Amino acid sequence: MENRSLKKVTSVWIITILVLFLASITLGIIMRFNQGTQLHLKPNTFYATLTTHGVTMIGIWAAAGLVAINYLLSRYVKTSAGLSIFALVFTVIGVVMLWMSTFAGNFHAAWTFLYPLPLAPYAAWKAWATNLFLWSLVVFGVGWLVWSVGMMAQILRNYSITEIFAWQHLTGKEPEKKTPPFILISSVSLIGIILCLLAAVVLLVFFFMEMYTTGVKNDALLMKNLTYFFGHTLANEALYLGLAAVYELMPEVGGRKKFGTTWYVALGWNCTMVFVLTAFFHHMYMDFVQPGGFQIVGQLASYFASLPAAAVTAFSVATLVYRNRIKWSFTNLLFFIGIIGWLIGGVGAVIDSTISNNIILHNTLWVPAHFHTYNAMGNVLLCLGFFWWAAHDFSGTRDTFRSHWPTLTLLLIGGFGFVLMFYLGGASSVPRRYAVYPEGIANGAPLATAAAWFAVVYLVGMLMVFLTIIRRCTKAFSPAS
Ligand code: HEM
């Protein structure tokens, strides 16, 4: 069962993530107002802001999923508060280094820092800023890798390899030892996270070899494959960590029977594990030197990575809520809306990953449209559901919806309005990553202004969530807890 130090470190994580989230949303709003021409940032300041926003967001929501499963794992296996503290310290140091590299050093190669852009002679900033940026990734990577390996090792003490993948369920017969869905999904996601962090280690070593040794030149295609294997996989696996929390908590909070692992749940998540690792190839469609076979794998894996997990989860959640008396607390509403946001964003992603569509939608605002949908209105809400539940658990307060409906209304209107402006921009070919839109793109700026105001509404909703959570989380430190 959860111990006091685990509660304390989880509280500090939750508060840290939410503070960084509010700051990063503000950076996002500044960018949208700049694109709407209400603000006038210098181009390199815009791109430094984009870089800070992108890396911080991807980092904190991957960490949020790890925080959730680290806490909930203590129901099944012994977990370590020490490793969580270690990862927290590394994350905070990493954030300070990252923000210094972008805001003080003006590093602005975006969260994808695509080779050879960060290196001389291409870099439009000082060499120390590239160094600091790459070392900040090392610090994040070490913290999360050690933490993830630690969690995986704890799972493997209680469950065999066959059991973590729930293979004993695939026969359809009732197995002797059942694998809880939470263990299956956490294991599948942790393995993906460990693999993509290892790819990041190789990528960073290649960068450092070229930076610190004369005569070394990396292969640009290999570097791009490694970058997207790392970044795309991390962003995707983060979502599945949030789903693990939903499988564990949604029936419990709703007063229903726990979800079980069936043959189709086991099969769905095993397929997801394999296909998520190869879906990143869809980022390489425009790299014509990439072997053709990988492009086909990219398209097929993009379909198969999302479909089994989405179908199985949508079915499980639908059977939970359809014609059943379920207790609708704020936690469960966040979970439910988060699943819907994840599915909508997933459909947008599949549309984009189809090669014939990608020729038109490539590098338009359709791309941030779909990933902001399954992040800001998907994974963020799933993790927030966990944060809300944990904060109420720590403080022993009743988790109701009644007094919080204005908060939810703000999040829904602000969040979906914000992403809708991205979709409308993408559908009319407004390019992504432009600090200011060229004159020929008539509706880029008005859509950006509208999006910025919707995001302000979302920010106010988040602030209200934050204030409630922070009050409850601090109770984890009171002697009575
Ligand atoms: C309301 C909250 C948010 C706002 C206002 C916002 C705003 C923005 C804006 C304006 C951009 C630049 C889009 C472009 O022109 O290409 C952007 C990019 C980005 N955002 Fe957000 N965002 C929000 C939430 C999130 C969340 C929750 C995540 C991830 C968990 C995220 C991850 C990213 C990433 C990775 C990029 C970089 C995209 C690229 O490099 O093309 N954002 N965001």
PDB file of N, CA and C in Angstrom, residues 263-351:
ATOM      1  N   TRP A 263      -8.920 -11.957 -23.364  1.00  0.00           N
ATOM      2  CA  TRP A 263      -7.987 -12.266 -24.454  1.00  0.00           C
ATOM      3  C   TRP A 263      -7.840 -11.071 -25.390  1.00  0.00           C
ATOM      4  N   TYR A 264      -8.962 -10.323 -25.605  1.00  0.00           N
ATOM      5  CA  TYR A 264      -8.842  -9.221 -26.572  1.00  0.00           C
ATOM      6  C   TYR A 264      -8.121  -8.009 -25.963  1.00  0.00           C
ATOM      7  N   VAL A 265      -8.245  -7.821 -24.647  1.00  0.00           N
ATOM      8  CA  VAL A 265      -7.468  -6.743 -23.999  1.00  0.00           C
ATOM      9  C   VAL A 265      -5.971  -7.083 -24.112  1.00  0.00           C
ATOM     10  N   ALA A 266      -5.641  -8.364 -23.818  1.00  0.00           N
ATOM     11  CA  ALA A 266      -4.233  -8.788 -23.889  1.00  0.00           C
ATOM     12  C   ALA A 266      -3.700  -8.629 -25.309  1.00  0.00           C
ATOM     13  N   LEU A 267      -4.492  -9.087 -26.285  1.00  0.00           N
ATOM     14  CA  LEU A 267      -4.039  -9.022 -27.675  1.00  0.00           C
ATOM     15  C   LEU A 267      -3.867  -7.560 -28.121  1.00  0.00           C
ATOM     16  N   GLY A 268      -4.869  -6.736 -27.795  1.00  0.00           N
ATOM     17  CA  GLY A 268      -4.836  -5.323 -28.195  1.00  0.00           C
ATOM     18  C   GLY A 268      -3.575  -4.630 -27.699  1.00  0.00           C
ATOM     19  N   TRP A 269      -3.240  -4.844 -26.420  1.00  0.00           N
ATOM     20  CA  TRP A 269      -2.083  -4.132 -25.862  1.00  0.00           C
ATOM     21  C   TRP A 269      -0.756  -4.703 -26.336  1.00  0.00           C
ATOM     22  N   ASN A 270      -0.727  -6.012 -26.648  1.00  0.00           N
ATOM     23  CA  ASN A 270       0.504  -6.581 -27.227  1.00  0.00           C
ATOM     24  C   ASN A 270       0.746  -6.001 -28.614  1.00  0.00           C
ATOM     25  N   CYS A 271      -0.339  -5.871 -29.405  1.00  0.00           N
ATOM     26  CA  CYS A 271      -0.187  -5.277 -30.750  1.00  0.00           C
ATOM     27  C   CYS A 271       0.290  -3.830 -30.612  1.00  0.00           C
ATOM     28  N   THR A 272      -0.319  -3.111 -29.670  1.00  0.00           N
ATOM     29  CA  THR A 272       0.057  -1.710 -29.482  1.00  0.00           C
ATOM     30  C   THR A 272       1.550  -1.591 -29.192  1.00  0.00           C
ATOM     31  N   MET A 273       2.044  -2.481 -28.338  1.00  0.00           N
ATOM     32  CA  MET A 273       3.468  -2.387 -27.970  1.00  0.00           C
ATOM     33  C   MET A 273       4.358  -2.475 -29.216  1.00  0.00           C
ATOM     34  N   VAL A 274       4.047  -3.426 -30.097  1.00  0.00           N
ATOM     35  CA  VAL A 274       4.898  -3.629 -31.273  1.00  0.00           C
ATOM     36  C   VAL A 274       4.745  -2.458 -32.254  1.00  0.00           C
ATOM     37  N   PHE A 275       3.504  -2.064 -32.513  1.00  0.00           N
ATOM     38  CA  PHE A 275       3.289  -1.085 -33.573  1.00  0.00           C
ATOM     39  C   PHE A 275       3.687   0.339 -33.169  1.00  0.00           C
ATOM     40  N   VAL A 276       3.555   0.668 -31.865  1.00  0.00           N
ATOM     41  CA  VAL A 276       3.949   2.025 -31.449  1.00  0.00           C
ATOM     42  C   VAL A 276       5.431   2.261 -31.750  1.00  0.00           C
ATOM     43  N   LEU A 277       6.211   1.174 -31.630  1.00  0.00           N
ATOM     44  CA  LEU A 277       7.653   1.331 -31.821  1.00  0.00           C
ATOM     45  C   LEU A 277       8.044   1.565 -33.281  1.00  0.00           C
ATOM     46  N   THR A 278       7.135   1.268 -34.204  1.00  0.00           N
ATOM     47  CA  THR A 278       7.493   1.456 -35.624  1.00  0.00           C
ATOM     48  C   THR A 278       6.655   2.552 -36.295  1.00  0.00           C
ATOM     49  N   ALA A 279       5.699   3.123 -35.544  1.00  0.00           N
ATOM     50  CA  ALA A 279       4.816   4.140 -36.162  1.00  0.00           C
ATOM     51  C   ALA A 279       5.580   5.424 -36.499  1.00  0.00           C
ATOM     52  N   PHE A 280       6.723   5.646 -35.804  1.00  0.00           N
ATOM     53  CA  PHE A 280       7.453   6.905 -36.028  1.00  0.00           C
ATOM     54  C   PHE A 280       7.897   7.071 -37.483  1.00  0.00           C
ATOM     55  N   PHE A 281       7.938   5.978 -38.247  1.00  0.00           N
ATOM     56  CA  PHE A 281       8.373   6.078 -39.655  1.00  0.00           C
ATOM     57  C   PHE A 281       7.489   7.055 -40.444  1.00  0.00           C
ATOM     58  N   HIS A 282       6.274   7.337 -39.929  1.00  0.00           N
ATOM     59  CA  HIS A 282       5.421   8.265 -40.684  1.00  0.00           C
ATOM     60  C   HIS A 282       5.981   9.693 -40.677  1.00  0.00           C
ATOM     61  N   HIS A 283       6.957   9.959 -39.799  1.00  0.00           N
ATOM     62  CA  HIS A 283       7.608  11.284 -39.821  1.00  0.00           C
ATOM     63  C   HIS A 283       8.614  11.397 -40.963  1.00  0.00           C
ATOM     64  N   MET A 284       8.859  10.268 -41.652  1.00  0.00           N
ATOM     65  CA  MET A 284       9.927  10.242 -42.638  1.00  0.00           C
ATOM     66  C   MET A 284       9.389  10.180 -44.073  1.00  0.00           C
ATOM     67  N   TYR A 285       8.050  10.356 -44.230  1.00  0.00           N
ATOM     68  CA  TYR A 285       7.471  10.215 -45.563  1.00  0.00           C
ATOM     69  C   TYR A 285       8.130  11.124 -46.605  1.00  0.00           C
ATOM     70  N   MET A 286       8.551  12.315 -46.161  1.00  0.00           N
ATOM     71  CA  MET A 286       9.118  13.256 -47.128  1.00  0.00           C
ATOM     72  C   MET A 286      10.635  13.063 -47.289  1.00  0.00           C
ATOM     73  N   ASP A 287      11.183  12.061 -46.599  1.00  0.00           N
ATOM     74  CA  ASP A 287      12.623  11.768 -46.743  1.00  0.00           C
ATOM     75  C   ASP A 287      12.755  10.682 -47.789  1.00  0.00           C
ATOM     76  N   PHE A 288      12.966  11.109 -49.025  1.00  0.00           N
ATOM     77  CA  PHE A 288      12.853  10.152 -50.128  1.00  0.00           C
ATOM     78  C   PHE A 288      14.006   9.155 -50.175  1.00  0.00           C
ATOM     79  N   VAL A 289      15.085   9.411 -49.400  1.00  0.00           N
ATOM     80  CA  VAL A 289      16.180   8.438 -49.355  1.00  0.00           C
ATOM     81  C   VAL A 289      15.876   7.299 -48.379  1.00  0.00           C
ATOM     82  N   GLN A 290      14.833   7.458 -47.591  1.00  0.00           N
ATOM     83  CA  GLN A 290      14.458   6.390 -46.643  1.00  0.00           C
ATOM     84  C   GLN A 290      14.018   5.161 -47.462  1.00  0.00           C
ATOM     85  N   PRO A 291      14.489   3.944 -47.115  1.00  0.00           N
ATOM     86  CA  PRO A 291      14.050   2.772 -47.879  1.00  0.00           C
ATOM     87  C   PRO A 291      12.517   2.682 -47.941  1.00  0.00           C
ATOM     88  N   GLY A 292      11.997   2.370 -49.149  1.00  0.00           N
ATOM     89  CA  GLY A 292      10.545   2.362 -49.380  1.00  0.00           C
ATOM     90  C   GLY A 292       9.784   1.459 -48.414  1.00  0.00           C
ATOM     91  N   GLY A 293      10.401   0.319 -48.044  1.00  0.00           N
ATOM     92  CA  GLY A 293       9.719  -0.629 -47.151  1.00  0.00           C
ATOM     93  C   GLY A 293       9.351   0.033 -45.820  1.00  0.00           C
ATOM     94  N   PHE A 294      10.230   0.904 -45.318  1.00  0.00           N
ATOM     95  CA  PHE A 294       9.965   1.566 -44.028  1.00  0.00           C
ATOM     96  C   PHE A 294       8.746   2.499 -44.132  1.00  0.00           C
ATOM     97  N   GLN A 295       8.580   3.088 -45.334  1.00  0.00           N
ATOM     98  CA  GLN A 295       7.433   3.992 -45.496  1.00  0.00           C
ATOM     99  C   GLN A 295       6.135   3.205 -45.373  1.00  0.00           C
ATOM    100  N   ILE A 296       6.141   1.998 -45.954  1.00  0.00           N
ATOM    101  CA  ILE A 296       4.926   1.161 -45.880  1.00  0.00           C
ATOM    102  C   ILE A 296       4.703   0.712 -44.430  1.00  0.00           C
ATOM    103  N   VAL A 297       5.815   0.302 -43.775  1.00  0.00           N
ATOM    104  CA  VAL A 297       5.707  -0.081 -42.355  1.00  0.00           C
ATOM    105  C   VAL A 297       5.129   1.096 -41.565  1.00  0.00           C
ATOM    106  N   GLY A 298       5.616   2.315 -41.871  1.00  0.00           N
ATOM    107  CA  GLY A 298       5.159   3.520 -41.163  1.00  0.00           C
ATOM    108  C   GLY A 298       3.662   3.700 -41.280  1.00  0.00           C
ATOM    109  N   GLN A 299       3.162   3.529 -42.503  1.00  0.00           N
ATOM    110  CA  GLN A 299       1.721   3.737 -42.689  1.00  0.00           C
ATOM    111  C   GLN A 299       0.917   2.644 -41.964  1.00  0.00           C
ATOM    112  N   LEU A 300       1.323   1.374 -42.150  1.00  0.00           N
ATOM    113  CA  LEU A 300       0.567   0.286 -41.520  1.00  0.00           C
ATOM    114  C   LEU A 300       0.640   0.393 -39.992  1.00  0.00           C
ATOM    115  N   ALA A 301       1.856   0.646 -39.476  1.00  0.00           N
ATOM    116  CA  ALA A 301       2.010   0.710 -38.013  1.00  0.00           C
ATOM    117  C   ALA A 301       1.216   1.877 -37.435  1.00  0.00           C
ATOM    118  N   SER A 302       1.089   2.978 -38.187  1.00  0.00           N
ATOM    119  CA  SER A 302       0.318   4.127 -37.677  1.00  0.00           C
ATOM    120  C   SER A 302      -1.132   3.724 -37.458  1.00  0.00           C
ATOM    121  N   TYR A 303      -1.670   2.919 -38.388  1.00  0.00           N
ATOM    122  CA  TYR A 303      -3.049   2.443 -38.196  1.00  0.00           C
ATOM    123  C   TYR A 303      -3.110   1.470 -37.023  1.00  0.00           C
ATOM    124  N   PHE A 304      -2.192   0.485 -37.062  1.00  0.00           N
ATOM    125  CA  PHE A 304      -2.313  -0.599 -36.094  1.00  0.00           C
ATOM    126  C   PHE A 304      -1.879  -0.199 -34.685  1.00  0.00           C
ATOM    127  N   ALA A 305      -1.061   0.858 -34.571  1.00  0.00           N
ATOM    128  CA  ALA A 305      -0.620   1.267 -33.231  1.00  0.00           C
ATOM    129  C   ALA A 305      -1.792   1.833 -32.451  1.00  0.00           C
ATOM    130  N   SER A 306      -2.621   2.614 -33.131  1.00  0.00           N
ATOM    131  CA  SER A 306      -3.681   3.290 -32.385  1.00  0.00           C
ATOM    132  C   SER A 306      -4.954   2.449 -32.315  1.00  0.00           C
ATOM    133  N   LEU A 307      -5.236   1.685 -33.380  1.00  0.00           N
ATOM    134  CA  LEU A 307      -6.552   1.045 -33.435  1.00  0.00           C
ATOM    135  C   LEU A 307      -6.810   0.007 -32.322  1.00  0.00           C
ATOM    136  N   PRO A 308      -5.894  -0.966 -32.067  1.00  0.00           N
ATOM    137  CA  PRO A 308      -6.240  -1.959 -31.038  1.00  0.00           C
ATOM    138  C   PRO A 308      -6.451  -1.322 -29.659  1.00  0.00           C
ATOM    139  N   ALA A 309      -5.519  -0.434 -29.257  1.00  0.00           N
ATOM    140  CA  ALA A 309      -5.651   0.171 -27.925  1.00  0.00           C
ATOM    141  C   ALA A 309      -6.914   1.019 -27.860  1.00  0.00           C
ATOM    142  N   ALA A 310      -7.178   1.773 -28.949  1.00  0.00           N
ATOM    143  CA  ALA A 310      -8.351   2.656 -28.949  1.00  0.00           C
ATOM    144  C   ALA A 310      -9.630   1.823 -28.911  1.00  0.00           C
ATOM    145  N   ALA A 311      -9.682   0.755 -29.738  1.00  0.00           N
ATOM    146  CA  ALA A 311     -10.901  -0.051 -29.790  1.00  0.00           C
ATOM    147  C   ALA A 311     -11.148  -0.723 -28.438  1.00  0.00           C
ATOM    148  N   VAL A 312     -10.096  -1.330 -27.874  1.00  0.00           N
ATOM    149  CA  VAL A 312     -10.259  -2.053 -26.614  1.00  0.00           C
ATOM    150  C   VAL A 312     -10.645  -1.091 -25.485  1.00  0.00           C
ATOM    151  N   THR A 313      -9.998   0.080 -25.449  1.00  0.00           N
ATOM    152  CA  THR A 313     -10.284   1.035 -24.373  1.00  0.00           C
ATOM    153  C   THR A 313     -11.683   1.622 -24.542  1.00  0.00           C
ATOM    154  N   ALA A 314     -12.026   2.002 -25.780  1.00  0.00           N
ATOM    155  CA  ALA A 314     -13.354   2.589 -26.004  1.00  0.00           C
ATOM    156  C   ALA A 314     -14.423   1.562 -25.620  1.00  0.00           C
ATOM    157  N   PHE A 315     -14.204   0.285 -25.974  1.00  0.00           N
ATOM    158  CA  PHE A 315     -15.170  -0.761 -25.650  1.00  0.00           C
ATOM    159  C   PHE A 315     -15.278  -0.927 -24.124  1.00  0.00           C
ATOM    160  N   SER A 316     -14.119  -0.985 -23.455  1.00  0.00           N
ATOM    161  CA  SER A 316     -14.132  -1.183 -21.996  1.00  0.00           C
ATOM    162  C   SER A 316     -14.848  -0.026 -21.300  1.00  0.00           C
ATOM    163  N   VAL A 317     -14.522   1.208 -21.724  1.00  0.00           N
ATOM    164  CA  VAL A 317     -15.132   2.372 -21.063  1.00  0.00           C
ATOM    165  C   VAL A 317     -16.623   2.445 -21.401  1.00  0.00           C
ATOM    166  N   ALA A 318     -16.971   2.097 -22.659  1.00  0.00           N
ATOM    167  CA  ALA A 318     -18.390   2.141 -23.046  1.00  0.00           C
ATOM    168  C   ALA A 318     -19.186   1.135 -22.213  1.00  0.00           C
ATOM    169  N   THR A 319     -18.631  -0.086 -22.011  1.00  0.00           N
ATOM    170  CA  THR A 319     -19.389  -1.072 -21.226  1.00  0.00           C
ATOM    171  C   THR A 319     -19.503  -0.622 -19.758  1.00  0.00           C
ATOM    172  N   LEU A 320     -18.540   0.175 -19.325  1.00  0.00           N
ATOM    173  CA  LEU A 320     -18.587   0.654 -17.936  1.00  0.00           C
ATOM    174  C   LEU A 320     -19.705   1.681 -17.748  1.00  0.00           C
ATOM    175  N   VAL A 321     -19.839   2.582 -18.724  1.00  0.00           N
ATOM    176  CA  VAL A 321     -20.771   3.709 -18.496  1.00  0.00           C
ATOM    177  C   VAL A 321     -22.147   3.493 -19.116  1.00  0.00           C
ATOM    178  N   TYR A 322     -22.245   2.619 -20.154  1.00  0.00           N
ATOM    179  CA  TYR A 322     -23.514   2.497 -20.876  1.00  0.00           C
ATOM    180  C   TYR A 322     -24.539   1.720 -20.046  1.00  0.00           C
ATOM    181  N   ARG A 323     -25.651   2.366 -19.772  1.00  0.00           N
ATOM    182  CA  ARG A 323     -26.765   1.772 -19.016  1.00  0.00           C
ATOM    183  C   ARG A 323     -26.323   1.223 -17.655  1.00  0.00           C
ATOM    184  N   ASN A 324     -25.295   1.786 -17.101  1.00  0.00           N
ATOM    185  CA  ASN A 324     -24.848   1.375 -15.773  1.00  0.00           C
ATOM    186  C   ASN A 324     -24.951   2.562 -14.837  1.00  0.00           C
ATOM    187  N   ARG A 325     -25.257   2.262 -13.592  1.00  0.00           N
ATOM    188  CA  ARG A 325     -25.272   3.352 -12.608  1.00  0.00           C
ATOM    189  C   ARG A 325     -23.838   3.562 -12.161  1.00  0.00           C
ATOM    190  N   ILE A 326     -23.233   4.629 -12.655  1.00  0.00           N
ATOM    191  CA  ILE A 326     -21.838   4.908 -12.307  1.00  0.00           C
ATOM    192  C   ILE A 326     -21.793   6.244 -11.588  1.00  0.00           C
ATOM    193  N   LYS A 327     -20.929   6.325 -10.591  1.00  0.00           N
ATOM    194  CA  LYS A 327     -20.821   7.578  -9.828  1.00  0.00           C
ATOM    195  C   LYS A 327     -19.957   8.547 -10.634  1.00  0.00           C
ATOM    196  N   TRP A 328     -20.558   9.677 -11.023  1.00  0.00           N
ATOM    197  CA  TRP A 328     -19.792  10.642 -11.820  1.00  0.00           C
ATOM    198  C   TRP A 328     -19.142  11.678 -10.911  1.00  0.00           C
ATOM    199  N   SER A 329     -17.911  11.435 -10.547  1.00  0.00           N
ATOM    200  CA  SER A 329     -17.166  12.438  -9.780  1.00  0.00           C
ATOM    201  C   SER A 329     -16.358  13.265 -10.786  1.00  0.00           C
ATOM    202  N   PHE A 330     -15.651  14.278 -10.280  1.00  0.00           N
ATOM    203  CA  PHE A 330     -14.828  15.110 -11.174  1.00  0.00           C
ATOM    204  C   PHE A 330     -13.714  14.256 -11.795  1.00  0.00           C
ATOM    205  N   THR A 331     -13.161  13.336 -10.995  1.00  0.00           N
ATOM    206  CA  THR A 331     -12.100  12.451 -11.507  1.00  0.00           C
ATOM    207  C   THR A 331     -12.593  11.679 -12.723  1.00  0.00           C
ATOM    208  N   ASN A 332     -13.767  11.046 -12.591  1.00  0.00           N
ATOM    209  CA  ASN A 332     -14.268  10.228 -13.693  1.00  0.00           C
ATOM    210  C   ASN A 332     -14.643  11.050 -14.915  1.00  0.00           C
ATOM    211  N   LEU A 333     -15.133  12.266 -14.678  1.00  0.00           N
ATOM    212  CA  LEU A 333     -15.452  13.109 -15.843  1.00  0.00           C
ATOM    213  C   LEU A 333     -14.174  13.467 -16.596  1.00  0.00           C
ATOM    214  N   LEU A 334     -13.108  13.765 -15.843  1.00  0.00           N
ATOM    215  CA  LEU A 334     -11.832  14.065 -16.517  1.00  0.00           C
ATOM    216  C   LEU A 334     -11.364  12.851 -17.312  1.00  0.00           C
ATOM    217  N   PHE A 335     -11.485  11.664 -16.721  1.00  0.00           N
ATOM    218  CA  PHE A 335     -11.090  10.441 -17.434  1.00  0.00           C
ATOM    219  C   PHE A 335     -11.921  10.274 -18.710  1.00  0.00           C
ATOM    220  N   PHE A 336     -13.239  10.430 -18.556  1.00  0.00           N
ATOM    221  CA  PHE A 336     -14.134  10.172 -19.684  1.00  0.00           C
ATOM    222  C   PHE A 336     -13.882  11.160 -20.829  1.00  0.00           C
ATOM    223  N   ILE A 337     -13.775  12.446 -20.478  1.00  0.00           N
ATOM    224  CA  ILE A 337     -13.546  13.457 -21.538  1.00  0.00           C
ATOM    225  C   ILE A 337     -12.145  13.260 -22.131  1.00  0.00           C
ATOM    226  N   GLY A 338     -11.196  12.877 -21.274  1.00  0.00           N
ATOM    227  CA  GLY A 338      -9.828  12.625 -21.764  1.00  0.00           C
ATOM    228  C   GLY A 338      -9.805  11.499 -22.794  1.00  0.00           C
ATOM    229  N   ILE A 339     -10.611  10.458 -22.562  1.00  0.00           N
ATOM    230  CA  ILE A 339     -10.662   9.338 -23.531  1.00  0.00           C
ATOM    231  C   ILE A 339     -11.248   9.861 -24.854  1.00  0.00           C
ATOM    232  N   ILE A 340     -12.287  10.680 -24.754  1.00  0.00           N
ATOM    233  CA  ILE A 340     -12.911  11.210 -25.986  1.00  0.00           C
ATOM    234  C   ILE A 340     -11.900  12.093 -26.736  1.00  0.00           C
ATOM    235  N   GLY A 341     -11.190  12.952 -25.991  1.00  0.00           N
ATOM    236  CA  GLY A 341     -10.179  13.823 -26.620  1.00  0.00           C
ATOM    237  C   GLY A 341      -9.091  12.994 -27.284  1.00  0.00           C
ATOM    238  N   TRP A 342      -8.701  11.922 -26.605  1.00  0.00           N
ATOM    239  CA  TRP A 342      -7.659  11.035 -27.152  1.00  0.00           C
ATOM    240  C   TRP A 342      -8.141  10.401 -28.457  1.00  0.00           C
ATOM    241  N   LEU A 343      -9.420   9.954 -28.458  1.00  0.00           N
ATOM    242  CA  LEU A 343      -9.944   9.303 -29.671  1.00  0.00           C
ATOM    243  C   LEU A 343     -10.067  10.314 -30.818  1.00  0.00           C
ATOM    244  N   ILE A 344     -10.544  11.525 -30.525  1.00  0.00           N
ATOM    245  CA  ILE A 344     -10.692  12.531 -31.598  1.00  0.00           C
ATOM    246  C   ILE A 344      -9.309  12.853 -32.177  1.00  0.00           C
ATOM    247  N   GLY A 345      -8.331  13.083 -31.280  1.00  0.00           N
ATOM    248  CA  GLY A 345      -6.966  13.381 -31.748  1.00  0.00           C
ATOM    249  C   GLY A 345      -6.395  12.218 -32.546  1.00  0.00           C
ATOM    250  N   GLY A 346      -6.732  10.989 -32.128  1.00  0.00           N
ATOM    251  CA  GLY A 346      -6.239   9.790 -32.819  1.00  0.00           C
ATOM    252  C   GLY A 346      -6.779   9.731 -34.243  1.00  0.00           C
ATOM    253  N   VAL A 347      -8.054  10.079 -34.416  1.00  0.00           N
ATOM    254  CA  VAL A 347      -8.634  10.072 -35.767  1.00  0.00           C
ATOM    255  C   VAL A 347      -7.899  11.117 -36.625  1.00  0.00           C
ATOM    256  N   GLY A 348      -7.665  12.298 -36.043  1.00  0.00           N
ATOM    257  CA  GLY A 348      -6.923  13.346 -36.769  1.00  0.00           C
ATOM    258  C   GLY A 348      -5.534  12.863 -37.168  1.00  0.00           C
ATOM    259  N   ALA A 349      -4.904  12.086 -36.274  1.00  0.00           N
ATOM    260  CA  ALA A 349      -3.549  11.588 -36.552  1.00  0.00           C
ATOM    261  C   ALA A 349      -3.570  10.552 -37.671  1.00  0.00           C
ATOM    262  N   VAL A 350      -4.566   9.654 -37.645  1.00  0.00           N
ATOM    263  CA  VAL A 350      -4.638   8.611 -38.667  1.00  0.00           C
ATOM    264  C   VAL A 350      -4.906   9.246 -40.039  1.00  0.00           C
ATOM    265  N   ILE A 351      -5.754  10.275 -40.054  1.00  0.00           N
ATOM    266  CA  ILE A 351      -6.012  10.985 -41.325  1.00  0.00           C
ATOM    267  C   ILE A 351      -4.685  11.527 -41.866  1.00  0.00           C
TER     268      ILE A 351
END
